[in-house]
Coordinates of C-alpha atoms and ligand atoms in Angstrom, one line a residue:
M1 CA -21.3 40.9 -20.4
A2 CA -21.2 42.6 -16.9
K3 CA -17.8 42.0 -15.3
Q4 CA -17.7 40.2 -12.0
P5 CA -15.6 41.6 -9.1
A6 CA -12.0 40.5 -9.2
A7 CA -10.7 37.8 -6.9
N8 CA -7.3 38.7 -5.4
Y9 CA -4.2 36.5 -5.1
D10 CA -0.5 36.9 -5.0
I11 CA 0.1 34.7 -7.9
V12 CA -2.1 33.3 -10.7
V13 CA -0.9 30.2 -12.4
V14 CA -2.5 29.1 -15.7
G15 CA -2.5 25.4 -16.6
T16 CA -2.2 22.3 -14.5
G17 CA 0.5 20.2 -16.2
I18 CA 3.8 19.8 -14.5
A19 CA 4.8 23.4 -15.2
G20 CA 1.8 25.0 -13.6
L21 CA 1.7 22.4 -10.8
S22 CA 5.3 23.1 -9.8
A23 CA 5.0 26.9 -10.0
A24 CA 1.8 26.8 -7.9
L25 CA 3.2 24.4 -5.3
A26 CA 6.5 26.3 -5.0
A27 CA 4.7 29.7 -4.6
A28 CA 2.2 28.3 -2.0
E29 CA 5.1 26.7 -0.1
M30 CA 6.9 30.0 -0.1
G31 CA 3.8 31.6 1.6
D32 CA 2.0 33.1 -1.4
R33 CA -1.7 33.0 -2.0
V34 CA -2.1 31.1 -5.3
A35 CA -4.9 30.6 -7.8
L36 CA -4.4 27.7 -10.2
L37 CA -6.6 27.9 -13.3
E38 CA -7.3 25.1 -15.7
K39 CA -9.2 25.4 -19.0
G40 CA -10.2 21.7 -19.2
K41 CA -12.6 19.7 -17.2
K42 CA -9.8 17.7 -15.6
L43 CA -6.3 18.5 -14.2
G44 CA -3.1 17.2 -15.6
G45 CA -2.9 18.2 -19.3
G46 CA -0.3 16.5 -21.4
T47 CA 1.6 15.6 -18.2
S48 CA -1.0 13.0 -17.4
L49 CA -0.3 11.3 -20.7
S50 CA 3.5 11.2 -20.2
Y51 CA 5.7 8.5 -18.9
G52 CA 6.4 10.7 -15.9
G53 CA 10.2 10.8 -16.5
F54 CA 12.3 13.8 -15.2
W55 CA 15.9 14.4 -16.2
I56 CA 17.8 16.1 -13.4
G57 CA 21.6 16.2 -13.3
N58 CA 23.7 15.9 -10.2
N59 CA 20.7 15.0 -8.0
H60 CA 20.7 13.8 -4.4
L61 CA 18.5 10.7 -5.2
A62 CA 21.3 9.4 -7.5
E63 CA 23.8 10.1 -4.9
Q64 CA 21.8 8.1 -2.4
D65 CA 21.7 5.3 -5.0
G66 CA 25.6 5.4 -5.1
E67 CA 25.7 7.3 -8.4
K68 CA 28.1 10.2 -8.0
D69 CA 27.4 12.8 -10.7
D70 CA 29.2 16.1 -11.4
L71 CA 28.0 19.5 -12.4
E72 CA 30.6 20.0 -15.1
Q73 CA 29.5 16.7 -16.7
V74 CA 25.9 17.8 -16.5
L75 CA 26.7 21.0 -18.2
S76 CA 28.8 19.3 -20.9
Y77 CA 25.9 17.0 -21.7
I78 CA 23.2 19.6 -21.9
R79 CA 25.5 21.9 -23.9
Y80 CA 26.1 19.0 -26.4
M81 CA 22.4 18.2 -26.5
S82 CA 21.4 21.8 -27.2
G83 CA 23.4 21.8 -30.5
G84 CA 24.2 25.5 -30.2
Y85 CA 20.5 26.5 -29.8
S86 CA 20.5 27.2 -26.1
D87 CA 20.6 30.4 -24.0
E88 CA 23.6 30.0 -21.8
A89 CA 22.0 31.6 -18.7
K90 CA 18.9 29.4 -19.0
M91 CA 20.9 26.3 -19.6
L92 CA 23.0 27.1 -16.5
A93 CA 19.8 27.6 -14.5
Y94 CA 18.4 24.2 -15.5
A95 CA 21.7 22.4 -15.0
T96 CA 22.5 24.0 -11.6
R97 CA 19.1 24.5 -10.0
G98 CA 17.2 21.4 -11.2
A99 CA 18.6 19.4 -8.3
E100 CA 17.6 22.2 -5.9
A101 CA 14.0 22.2 -7.2
L102 CA 13.9 18.5 -6.8
R103 CA 14.9 18.7 -3.2
F104 CA 12.5 21.5 -2.6
F105 CA 9.5 19.5 -4.0
E106 CA 10.6 16.4 -2.1
A107 CA 10.5 18.4 1.1
C108 CA 7.0 19.5 0.1
G109 CA 5.9 15.8 -0.1
V110 CA 6.4 14.9 -3.9
R111 CA 8.2 11.6 -4.2
L112 CA 10.4 10.7 -7.2
H113 CA 13.0 7.9 -7.4
V114 CA 15.9 7.1 -9.8
T115 CA 14.7 5.0 -12.8
R116 CA 17.3 2.2 -12.8
G117 CA 18.1 0.7 -16.2
L118 CA 17.7 3.9 -18.2
T119 CA 20.8 5.6 -19.6
D120 CA 21.2 9.1 -21.0
H121 CA 20.1 8.9 -24.6
Y122 CA 23.6 9.8 -25.9
W123 CA 25.5 7.7 -23.4
G124 CA 28.7 6.6 -25.1
V125 CA 28.4 9.4 -27.7
A126 CA 28.1 12.8 -25.9
P127 CA 30.6 14.3 -23.5
G128 CA 29.2 14.2 -19.9
A129 CA 26.6 11.5 -20.6
R130 CA 26.0 9.0 -17.9
A131 CA 24.7 5.4 -17.7
A132 CA 22.5 6.0 -14.7
G133 CA 21.1 8.4 -12.1
R134 CA 19.7 11.3 -14.0
H135 CA 16.4 9.9 -15.0
L136 CA 13.7 9.9 -12.3
D137 CA 10.1 8.9 -12.2
P138 CA 7.3 9.2 -9.5
D139 CA 6.7 6.7 -6.7
L140 CA 3.4 5.0 -7.1
T141 CA 0.7 6.9 -5.3
S142 CA -3.0 6.6 -4.5
I143 CA -5.5 8.8 -6.2
R144 CA -7.7 8.3 -3.2
T145 CA -5.4 10.7 -1.2
L146 CA -7.2 13.4 -3.2
G147 CA -10.6 12.8 -1.6
P148 CA -13.3 14.6 -3.7
W149 CA -10.7 15.8 -6.2
Q150 CA -9.9 12.3 -7.4
D151 CA -12.5 12.5 -10.1
K152 CA -10.9 15.7 -11.4
I153 CA -7.6 14.1 -12.5
F154 CA -7.2 13.3 -16.2
I155 CA -6.3 9.6 -16.4
P156 CA -5.9 8.2 -19.9
R157 CA -8.2 5.2 -19.9
D158 CA -6.6 3.4 -22.8
Q159 CA -3.0 3.1 -21.5
P160 CA -2.2 1.5 -18.1
T161 CA -0.4 3.9 -15.7
E162 CA -0.3 1.7 -12.6
M163 CA 3.5 1.0 -12.8
T164 CA 6.9 2.6 -12.4
L165 CA 9.2 2.9 -15.4
E166 CA 11.6 0.6 -13.8
E167 CA 9.0 -2.1 -13.8
V168 CA 8.2 -1.5 -17.4
I169 CA 11.8 -2.0 -18.3
E170 CA 12.1 -5.1 -16.1
W171 CA 8.9 -6.5 -17.7
G172 CA 10.4 -6.2 -21.2
G173 CA 9.8 -2.6 -22.1
I174 CA 7.0 -0.6 -23.6
T175 CA 7.1 -2.6 -26.8
D176 CA 6.1 -5.8 -24.9
P177 CA 2.9 -5.3 -22.9
A178 CA 2.1 -9.0 -23.2
N179 CA 4.9 -9.6 -20.7
W180 CA 3.8 -7.0 -18.2
N181 CA 2.5 -8.1 -14.8
W182 CA -1.2 -7.6 -15.5
E183 CA -2.2 -9.2 -12.2
L184 CA -0.3 -6.6 -10.3
I185 CA -1.5 -3.9 -12.6
G186 CA -5.1 -5.0 -12.1
K187 CA -4.7 -5.1 -8.3
R188 CA -3.2 -1.6 -8.3
R189 CA -6.1 -0.3 -10.5
Q190 CA -8.6 -1.6 -7.9
D191 CA -6.6 0.1 -5.1
G192 CA -6.4 3.4 -7.0
M193 CA -2.6 3.2 -7.2
L194 CA -1.0 5.2 -10.1
G195 CA 2.4 5.6 -11.6
R196 CA 3.9 7.5 -14.6
G197 CA 2.5 11.0 -15.6
T198 CA -0.8 10.6 -13.6
A199 CA 1.2 9.9 -10.4
V200 CA 3.2 13.1 -11.0
V201 CA -0.1 15.0 -11.2
V202 CA -1.5 13.3 -8.1
H203 CA 1.6 14.0 -6.0
F204 CA 1.5 17.7 -6.8
V205 CA -2.3 18.1 -6.5
R206 CA -2.3 16.4 -3.1
E207 CA 0.3 18.9 -1.9
L208 CA -1.5 21.9 -3.4
L209 CA -4.8 20.9 -1.7
S210 CA -3.1 20.5 1.6
R211 CA -1.8 24.1 1.2
N212 CA -5.3 25.4 0.4
V213 CA -4.4 26.5 -3.1
D214 CA -7.5 27.5 -5.0
I215 CA -7.7 25.2 -8.0
R216 CA -10.4 25.9 -10.6
I217 CA -11.3 23.8 -13.6
E218 CA -13.1 25.0 -16.7
A219 CA -11.5 28.4 -16.1
A220 CA -9.9 29.3 -19.5
V221 CA -7.7 32.4 -19.4
A222 CA -8.4 34.6 -22.4
R223 CA -6.2 37.6 -21.7
L224 CA -4.0 39.4 -19.2
T225 CA -4.7 42.6 -17.3
E226 CA -2.1 45.2 -16.7
S227 CA -1.6 48.3 -14.6
N228 CA 1.3 50.7 -14.5
G229 CA 3.3 48.5 -17.0
R230 CA 3.0 45.4 -14.8
I231 CA 0.9 42.3 -15.5
D232 CA -1.5 42.2 -12.6
G233 CA -4.1 39.5 -13.4
A234 CA -5.8 37.2 -15.8
E235 CA -9.2 37.5 -17.4
L236 CA -11.2 34.4 -18.1
D237 CA -13.2 33.8 -21.2
N238 CA -16.4 34.7 -19.2
G239 CA -15.0 38.1 -18.4
E240 CA -14.1 37.3 -14.8
V241 CA -10.8 38.8 -13.6
V242 CA -8.4 37.1 -11.2
R243 CA -5.9 39.5 -9.8
A244 CA -2.3 38.6 -9.2
R245 CA -0.4 41.0 -7.0
K246 CA 3.0 39.6 -7.9
G247 CA 2.6 37.9 -11.2
V248 CA 0.9 35.5 -13.7
V249 CA 2.6 32.3 -14.7
L250 CA 1.6 31.0 -18.2
A251 CA 1.9 27.2 -18.1
T252 CA -0.6 26.4 -20.9
G253 CA 1.5 23.7 -22.6
G254 CA 2.0 23.7 -26.4
Y255 CA -0.2 24.3 -29.4
D256 CA -0.3 20.7 -30.5
S257 CA -4.0 20.5 -30.8
N258 CA -4.3 23.7 -32.8
H259 CA -3.8 21.9 -36.1
E260 CA -3.3 25.0 -38.2
M261 CA -0.8 26.6 -35.8
A262 CA 1.1 23.3 -35.4
E263 CA 1.4 22.7 -39.1
H264 CA 2.5 26.3 -39.7
L265 CA 5.0 26.5 -36.8
E266 CA 6.5 23.1 -37.3
G267 CA 6.5 23.0 -41.1
L268 CA 5.9 19.3 -41.2
P269 CA 3.0 18.2 -43.4
G270 CA 0.6 15.6 -42.1
W271 CA 0.9 16.7 -38.4
L272 CA -1.1 14.9 -35.8
T273 CA -1.5 15.9 -32.1
Q274 CA -0.6 13.6 -29.2
F275 CA -1.8 15.9 -26.5
P276 CA -5.2 16.8 -25.1
D277 CA -7.5 19.1 -27.1
T278 CA -7.1 22.0 -24.7
L279 CA -3.5 22.6 -25.9
T280 CA -4.2 25.3 -28.5
G281 CA -1.3 27.7 -28.0
D282 CA -3.4 30.3 -26.1
H283 CA -0.2 31.7 -24.5
L284 CA 1.1 32.9 -27.9
R285 CA -2.0 35.1 -28.3
I286 CA -2.3 36.1 -24.6
A287 CA 1.3 37.1 -24.2
G288 CA 1.6 38.3 -27.8
E289 CA -1.0 41.0 -27.0
R290 CA 1.4 42.2 -24.3
G291 CA 4.4 42.5 -26.6
A292 CA 6.1 39.1 -25.8
Q293 CA 8.8 37.8 -28.0
T294 CA 8.8 34.2 -29.2
R295 CA 11.6 31.8 -30.3
T296 CA 11.7 28.8 -32.6
I297 CA 14.1 26.0 -31.9
H298 CA 14.9 25.0 -35.5
H299 CA 16.0 21.4 -35.9
N300 CA 14.2 20.3 -32.7
F301 CA 14.8 16.6 -32.4
S302 CA 11.7 15.7 -30.4
V303 CA 9.7 14.8 -33.4
F304 CA 7.9 11.5 -33.1
L305 CA 6.3 9.4 -35.9
G306 CA 3.1 7.7 -35.1
F307 CA -0.6 7.3 -35.9
H308 CA -4.0 7.8 -34.2
V309 CA -5.6 4.7 -32.8
P310 CA -9.4 5.0 -33.4
K311 CA -11.2 5.8 -30.1
V312 CA -13.1 3.0 -28.4
H313 CA -15.2 5.5 -26.3
P314 CA -16.2 8.8 -28.0
E315 CA -15.3 10.7 -24.8
D316 CA -11.7 9.3 -24.7
N317 CA -8.7 11.5 -25.5
I318 CA -7.3 10.9 -28.9
L319 CA -4.6 8.2 -28.7
F320 CA -1.5 8.9 -30.6
R321 CA 0.7 5.8 -30.8
Q322 CA 4.3 6.8 -30.7
A323 CA 5.5 4.2 -33.2
S324 CA 9.0 5.8 -33.0
I325 CA 9.6 4.3 -29.6
C326 CA 7.4 1.2 -29.9
E327 CA 6.9 -0.6 -33.2
M328 CA 9.9 1.0 -34.9
L329 CA 12.3 -0.4 -32.2
C330 CA 11.4 -3.9 -33.0
P331 CA 12.6 -6.3 -35.7
H332 CA 10.6 -7.1 -38.8
T333 CA 9.7 -3.4 -39.4
I334 CA 11.0 -0.7 -41.8
V335 CA 9.9 2.8 -42.5
V336 CA 9.8 4.0 -46.1
N337 CA 8.9 7.1 -48.1
R338 CA 6.7 7.3 -51.2
D339 CA 9.5 5.8 -53.3
G340 CA 9.5 2.7 -51.1
R341 CA 13.0 3.7 -49.8
R342 CA 14.2 3.7 -46.2
F343 CA 15.8 6.9 -45.0
G344 CA 17.4 6.2 -41.6
D345 CA 17.8 4.0 -38.5
E346 CA 14.2 3.3 -37.6
A347 CA 15.2 2.1 -34.2
Y348 CA 16.6 5.4 -33.1
F349 CA 13.9 7.9 -34.1
Q350 CA 16.1 11.0 -33.7
A351 CA 18.2 9.7 -36.6
L352 CA 15.1 10.2 -38.8
V353 CA 14.1 13.6 -37.7
P354 CA 16.4 15.7 -39.9
R355 CA 15.4 13.6 -42.8
L356 CA 11.7 14.4 -42.2
R357 CA 12.5 18.1 -42.9
E358 CA 14.3 17.3 -46.3
Y359 CA 12.7 19.0 -49.2
D360 CA 12.9 18.2 -52.9
M361 CA 13.7 21.3 -55.0
N362 CA 12.4 19.9 -58.3
K363 CA 9.4 17.9 -57.2
R364 CA 8.4 20.7 -54.8
R365 CA 7.5 18.4 -51.9
H366 CA 9.0 16.8 -48.8
V367 CA 11.3 13.9 -49.7
N368 CA 10.3 11.6 -46.7
L369 CA 6.8 12.8 -45.8
P370 CA 4.5 11.1 -46.0
C371 CA 6.2 8.0 -44.7
F372 CA 4.9 4.5 -43.9
L373 CA 5.5 1.8 -41.4
I374 CA 5.8 -1.6 -43.1
F375 CA 5.9 -4.9 -41.2
D376 CA 5.2 -8.6 -41.7
Q377 CA 3.5 -11.5 -40.0
Q378 CA 6.6 -12.3 -38.0
Y379 CA 6.2 -9.0 -36.3
A380 CA 2.5 -9.5 -35.8
D381 CA 3.1 -12.9 -34.2
A382 CA 5.9 -11.7 -31.8
F383 CA 5.3 -8.0 -31.0
S384 CA 2.6 -5.6 -29.9
F385 CA 1.0 -3.4 -32.5
A386 CA -0.9 -0.3 -31.2
Y387 CA -1.1 -1.5 -27.6
R388 CA -2.5 -4.9 -28.6
P389 CA -1.0 -8.1 -27.2
A390 CA 1.6 -9.8 -29.4
G391 CA -0.1 -12.2 -31.7
A392 CA -3.5 -10.4 -31.6
P393 CA -5.0 -9.9 -35.1
I394 CA -3.8 -6.7 -36.7
P395 CA -6.9 -4.3 -36.8
D396 CA -8.7 -3.7 -40.1
W397 CA -7.7 -0.1 -40.3
V398 CA -4.2 -1.2 -41.2
A399 CA -3.6 -2.0 -44.9
R400 CA -2.4 -5.5 -45.8
A401 CA -1.6 -7.6 -48.9
D402 CA 0.1 -10.8 -49.7
T403 CA 2.9 -9.1 -51.6
L404 CA 4.9 -6.0 -50.9
E405 CA 4.2 -4.8 -54.5
K406 CA 0.4 -4.9 -53.8
L407 CA 0.8 -3.3 -50.4
G408 CA 2.7 -0.4 -52.0
G409 CA -0.3 0.1 -54.3
L410 CA -2.7 0.3 -51.4
L411 CA -0.6 2.9 -49.6
G412 CA 0.4 5.0 -52.6
V413 CA 4.0 3.8 -52.3
D414 CA 6.1 2.6 -55.2
G415 CA 5.6 -1.2 -54.8
A416 CA 8.6 -2.3 -56.9
G417 CA 10.8 0.1 -54.9
L418 CA 9.4 -1.3 -51.6
A419 CA 10.1 -4.9 -52.6
T420 CA 13.7 -4.0 -53.6
T421 CA 14.2 -2.2 -50.3
A422 CA 12.9 -5.1 -48.3
E423 CA 15.2 -7.5 -50.1
R424 CA 18.2 -5.4 -49.4
F425 CA 17.1 -4.9 -45.7
N426 CA 16.6 -8.7 -45.3
G427 CA 20.2 -9.2 -46.4
F428 CA 21.3 -6.8 -43.6
A429 CA 19.1 -8.6 -41.1
R430 CA 20.7 -11.9 -41.9
K431 CA 24.2 -10.4 -41.5
G432 CA 23.2 -8.5 -38.4
V433 CA 24.6 -5.2 -39.9
D434 CA 22.6 -2.5 -41.5
E435 CA 25.1 -1.2 -44.1
D436 CA 22.9 1.7 -45.0
F437 CA 21.9 3.2 -41.7
R438 CA 23.6 1.2 -38.9
R439 CA 20.3 0.3 -37.3
G440 CA 20.8 -1.1 -33.9
A441 CA 24.2 0.6 -33.3
A442 CA 22.9 3.4 -31.0
S443 CA 23.5 2.5 -27.4
W444 CA 20.3 4.1 -26.0
T445 CA 17.9 1.3 -25.6
L446 CA 15.0 2.3 -23.4
A447 CA 12.1 0.0 -23.9
S448 CA 13.8 -2.0 -26.6
A449 CA 16.6 -3.2 -24.2
E450 CA 15.2 -6.6 -24.0
V451 CA 13.4 -6.7 -27.3
W452 CA 13.9 -10.4 -27.7
K453 CA 13.4 -11.4 -24.1
N454 CA 10.7 -14.0 -23.9
K455 CA 10.6 -14.3 -27.7
G456 CA 12.3 -17.7 -27.8
E457 CA 15.7 -18.6 -28.9
N458 CA 14.8 -19.6 -32.4
R459 CA 15.8 -16.5 -34.3
D460 CA 18.0 -16.5 -37.3
E461 CA 18.9 -12.8 -37.2
P462 CA 21.9 -11.8 -35.0
N463 CA 20.9 -8.1 -34.4
P464 CA 17.9 -7.6 -32.1
R465 CA 16.9 -4.4 -34.0
L466 CA 16.9 -6.1 -37.4
G467 CA 14.6 -8.8 -38.6
T468 CA 13.6 -9.8 -42.1
V469 CA 10.4 -8.4 -43.6
R470 CA 9.5 -11.4 -45.8
V471 CA 6.5 -13.4 -44.3
A472 CA 3.1 -12.5 -45.8
P473 CA 0.7 -11.0 -45.1
F474 CA 2.6 -7.6 -45.2
Y475 CA 1.1 -4.7 -43.3
G476 CA 1.5 -0.9 -43.8
I477 CA 0.2 2.3 -42.2
E478 CA 1.0 5.9 -42.8
L479 CA 3.1 7.5 -40.0
H480 CA 2.5 11.2 -39.1
P481 CA 4.9 13.6 -37.4
S482 CA 4.1 15.0 -34.0
C483 CA 6.5 16.8 -31.6
F484 CA 7.0 18.4 -28.3
V485 CA 6.7 22.0 -29.6
S486 CA 9.6 23.9 -31.3
H487 CA 8.1 27.3 -30.7
G488 CA 7.3 29.2 -27.6
L489 CA 7.5 32.4 -25.6
L490 CA 11.0 33.7 -25.1
T491 CA 11.9 33.6 -21.4
D492 CA 15.0 34.4 -19.3
A493 CA 16.7 32.3 -16.6
N494 CA 14.0 33.5 -14.1
A495 CA 11.2 32.3 -16.4
Q496 CA 10.2 35.9 -17.1
V497 CA 8.7 36.5 -20.5
V498 CA 10.9 38.8 -22.6
H499 CA 9.3 41.8 -24.3
Q500 CA 9.9 42.7 -28.0
R501 CA 12.2 45.4 -26.8
G502 CA 14.4 42.9 -25.0
K503 CA 13.4 43.5 -21.3
P504 CA 11.4 41.1 -19.2
I505 CA 7.7 42.0 -19.0
P506 CA 7.1 42.8 -15.3
G507 CA 4.8 40.3 -13.7
L508 CA 4.7 37.8 -16.6
Y509 CA 6.3 34.3 -16.5
A510 CA 6.1 31.3 -18.8
V511 CA 7.2 27.7 -18.0
G512 CA 7.0 24.3 -19.6
N513 CA 6.0 24.0 -23.2
A514 CA 4.5 27.5 -23.2
A515 CA 8.1 28.7 -23.2
A516 CA 10.7 28.1 -25.9
H517 CA 13.1 25.4 -24.8
T518 CA 16.2 27.6 -24.9
E519 CA 17.5 25.8 -21.8
Y520 CA 18.2 22.6 -23.9
G521 CA 17.8 23.8 -27.5
I522 CA 17.4 21.0 -30.1
G523 CA 18.3 18.2 -27.7
Y524 CA 15.7 15.5 -27.1
Q525 CA 16.4 13.5 -23.9
A526 CA 13.7 11.7 -22.1
G527 CA 12.8 13.7 -19.0
F528 CA 14.2 17.1 -20.2
S529 CA 10.6 18.4 -20.7
L530 CA 9.2 17.5 -17.2
G531 CA 12.6 18.1 -15.5
S532 CA 13.0 21.6 -16.9
A533 CA 9.3 22.5 -16.4
M534 CA 9.6 21.6 -12.8
T535 CA 12.8 23.6 -12.4
F536 CA 11.5 26.7 -14.1
G537 CA 8.2 26.5 -12.2
Y538 CA 10.2 26.6 -9.0
L539 CA 12.5 29.4 -10.3
A540 CA 9.5 31.5 -11.3
A541 CA 8.1 31.2 -7.8
C542 CA 11.6 32.0 -6.3
H543 CA 11.8 35.1 -8.5
M544 CA 8.4 36.4 -7.4
R545 CA 9.2 35.7 -3.8
D546 CA 12.5 37.5 -4.0
L547 CA 11.0 40.6 -5.7
A548 CA 8.0 40.7 -3.5
P549 CA 7.9 43.8 -1.4
N550 CA 6.2 42.0 1.5
H551 CA 8.3 38.9 1.6
K552 CA 9.2 37.9 5.1
P553 CA 12.5 36.0 5.7
G554 CA 11.8 32.9 7.6
D555 CA 8.9 31.8 5.3
A556 CA 8.7 28.1 4.8
H557 CA 11.7 26.6 3.1
E558 CA 14.0 29.6 3.4
D559 CA 16.7 27.1 4.2
L560 CA 16.1 25.5 0.8
A561 CA 16.5 28.6 -1.2
F562 CA 20.1 27.8 -2.2
P563 CA 21.9 30.7 -3.8
D564 CA 23.6 30.3 -7.1
T565 CA 26.8 29.0 -5.6
A566 CA 27.0 26.1 -8.0
A567 CA 26.8 28.5 -10.9
R568 CA 29.4 30.8 -9.4
N569 CA 31.7 27.8 -8.7
L570 CA 31.7 27.2 -12.4
G571 CA 33.0 30.6 -13.0
Ligands
FAD601 C1 3.1 9.7 -24.6 C2 3.9 10.8 -24.0 C3 4.9 10.5 -23.1 C4 5.7 11.5 -22.6 N1 6.7 11.2 -21.7 C5 7.5 12.1 -21.2 C6 8.4 11.8 -20.2 O1 8.5 10.7 -19.7 N2 9.2 12.8 -19.8 C7 9.2 14.1 -20.3 O2 9.9 15.0 -19.9 N3 8.2 14.4 -21.2 C8 7.4 13.5 -21.6 N4 6.4 13.8 -22.5 C9 6.2 15.2 -22.9 C10 5.5 15.9 -21.7 O3 4.3 15.2 -21.5 C11 5.1 17.4 -22.0 O4 6.1 18.0 -22.7 C12 4.8 18.1 -20.7 O5 3.8 17.4 -20.0 C13 4.4 19.5 -20.9 O6 4.0 20.0 -19.6 P1 3.3 21.4 -19.5 O7 3.0 21.7 -18.0 O8 4.1 22.5 -20.2 O9 2.0 21.3 -20.3 P2 0.7 20.3 -20.1 O10 1.0 19.2 -19.2 O11 0.2 20.0 -21.4 O12 -0.4 21.3 -19.3 C14 -0.9 22.4 -19.9 C15 -2.2 22.7 -19.3 O13 -2.6 24.0 -19.6 C16 -4.0 24.0 -19.8 N5 -4.4 25.2 -20.6 C17 -4.1 25.5 -21.9 N6 -4.6 26.7 -22.2 C18 -5.2 27.2 -21.1 C19 -5.9 28.4 -20.9 N7 -6.1 29.4 -21.8 N8 -6.4 28.6 -19.6 C20 -6.2 27.7 -18.6 N9 -5.6 26.5 -18.8 C21 -5.1 26.3 -20.1 C22 -4.2 22.7 -20.5 O14 -5.6 22.3 -20.5 C23 -3.3 21.8 -19.8 O15 -4.0 21.2 -18.7 C24 5.5 12.8 -23.0 C25 4.5 13.1 -23.9 C26 3.7 12.1 -24.4 C27 2.6 12.5 -25.4

């Protein structure tokens, strides 16, 4: 194919999730000419599907809210969360410069607010954890502000996004959609108002358009170009080259929709994706060809259990229901393995994650995969299953039987074992204490905080995370693992991709899920992913600006380019 002439930019950003959007906006605001390239037909990637939560320590929005945070505490928390799997310089960069990035983007016009009612996951457990102030989510915003670009945003049709996270919590949590204010949601939908991940995308795209950033859809980057040892452009799959004078930022998300790669890199049988089908790990090949190193975060805790909900419209995105933070938080549910045995606190999914990796030497198979969600009619009457209102009929793609023994037979689970497990569990539910796994003891509550709100007073179980599984019919469905990638490109504290020989590759950056999360290691905390992607998107742009031979002091936001004083103060 004849090559087209190259278009010339200062910076080329690949991917339009939070990582790419923040790198592109920061670079444009710093005066660089930016091209933002997206492989899919719409902008937003996995970020559009997200709840839109950002975790940023010691931030000014919390301070305005009366929540005084402290950098030492932030660092203690991230260090604890990382479990020894972090890179100190990158961790320090996230901890100390996340708040700076937040202020920078706020000055650009992106609006976030503190999510009241959401604690740090390990509050009461980890040093430095806080009850409030570090979790942020986007202000509602109108898609109509995007003019002709409004049709180019990926908006998941099957999950409402017209609300803030605080509202979801006030309305009873994500497990209780029947109690949400549907009238308000409907009105906002008519008005084009969005919250959650889609609002994140709209805020950033609006600011990019106002700065004349060239955004291109269906522009899949296939490889990088190089001259004199420096990455100087990206080549699309149609052979077109887009030149980047200062650098290329890979923000292509994970590899979740590349089934073979995901099963191989995660080592968890039965993997299912929860992200759009354009997330196929292209960065590993693209940067691998240039000698990039990768890292795996072993023991990554961000593994969810869930199942695919059959599509209503063929053109919809696959919908992965994160049972880990929905059904499994509610009473009248248990999760069992093939032997019909429980293997952890279902209401705190991170407790199950190490058990999913357990392997039986003699049987030559995983001990707890496959695993199954089991629930009864009490659950079906009172709680939402797979986004349906509480009390709605359980869909026919879920197995059911009038005894647990028979249900086990349908699922390939030892029925006698399942019945014995349920009997023991029911005893715990009546006492209010799970003597095997302490279900309900973890203080992090998120959506389950008010699990019994509006469910009537008439309950005979004293612990809101426990409830007997005893009323027929009994239901069961296989749960599949899915995670926010454990493997990615190795990057340094400036988001530069590191070469096999240990030095950064000049002109090549990776942010978001394309990069290994060595800033927070194994730790899963809601908002780490978006918060750190936004931080490193900003830091990549700062690095290219500072290195740029033609950078003029006095460019926009010079006053916001805070030096590393915070890091220095920590010695
Ligand atoms: C239901 C759900 C809720 C979540 N909630 C939260 C939350 O509240 N907080 C949080 O921190 N995390 C959350 N997450 C995780 C979070 O969504 C992701 O980790 C994050 O969005 C990743 O951002 P990213 O920019 O790295 O990648 P993405 O947002 O996935 O964007 C990557 C983009 O790159 C494009 N691309 C890929 N290959 C190419 C190529 N070759 N050329 C050009 N473009 C390419 C893709 O099409 C895509 O648009 C949630 C995830 C799910 C599924």
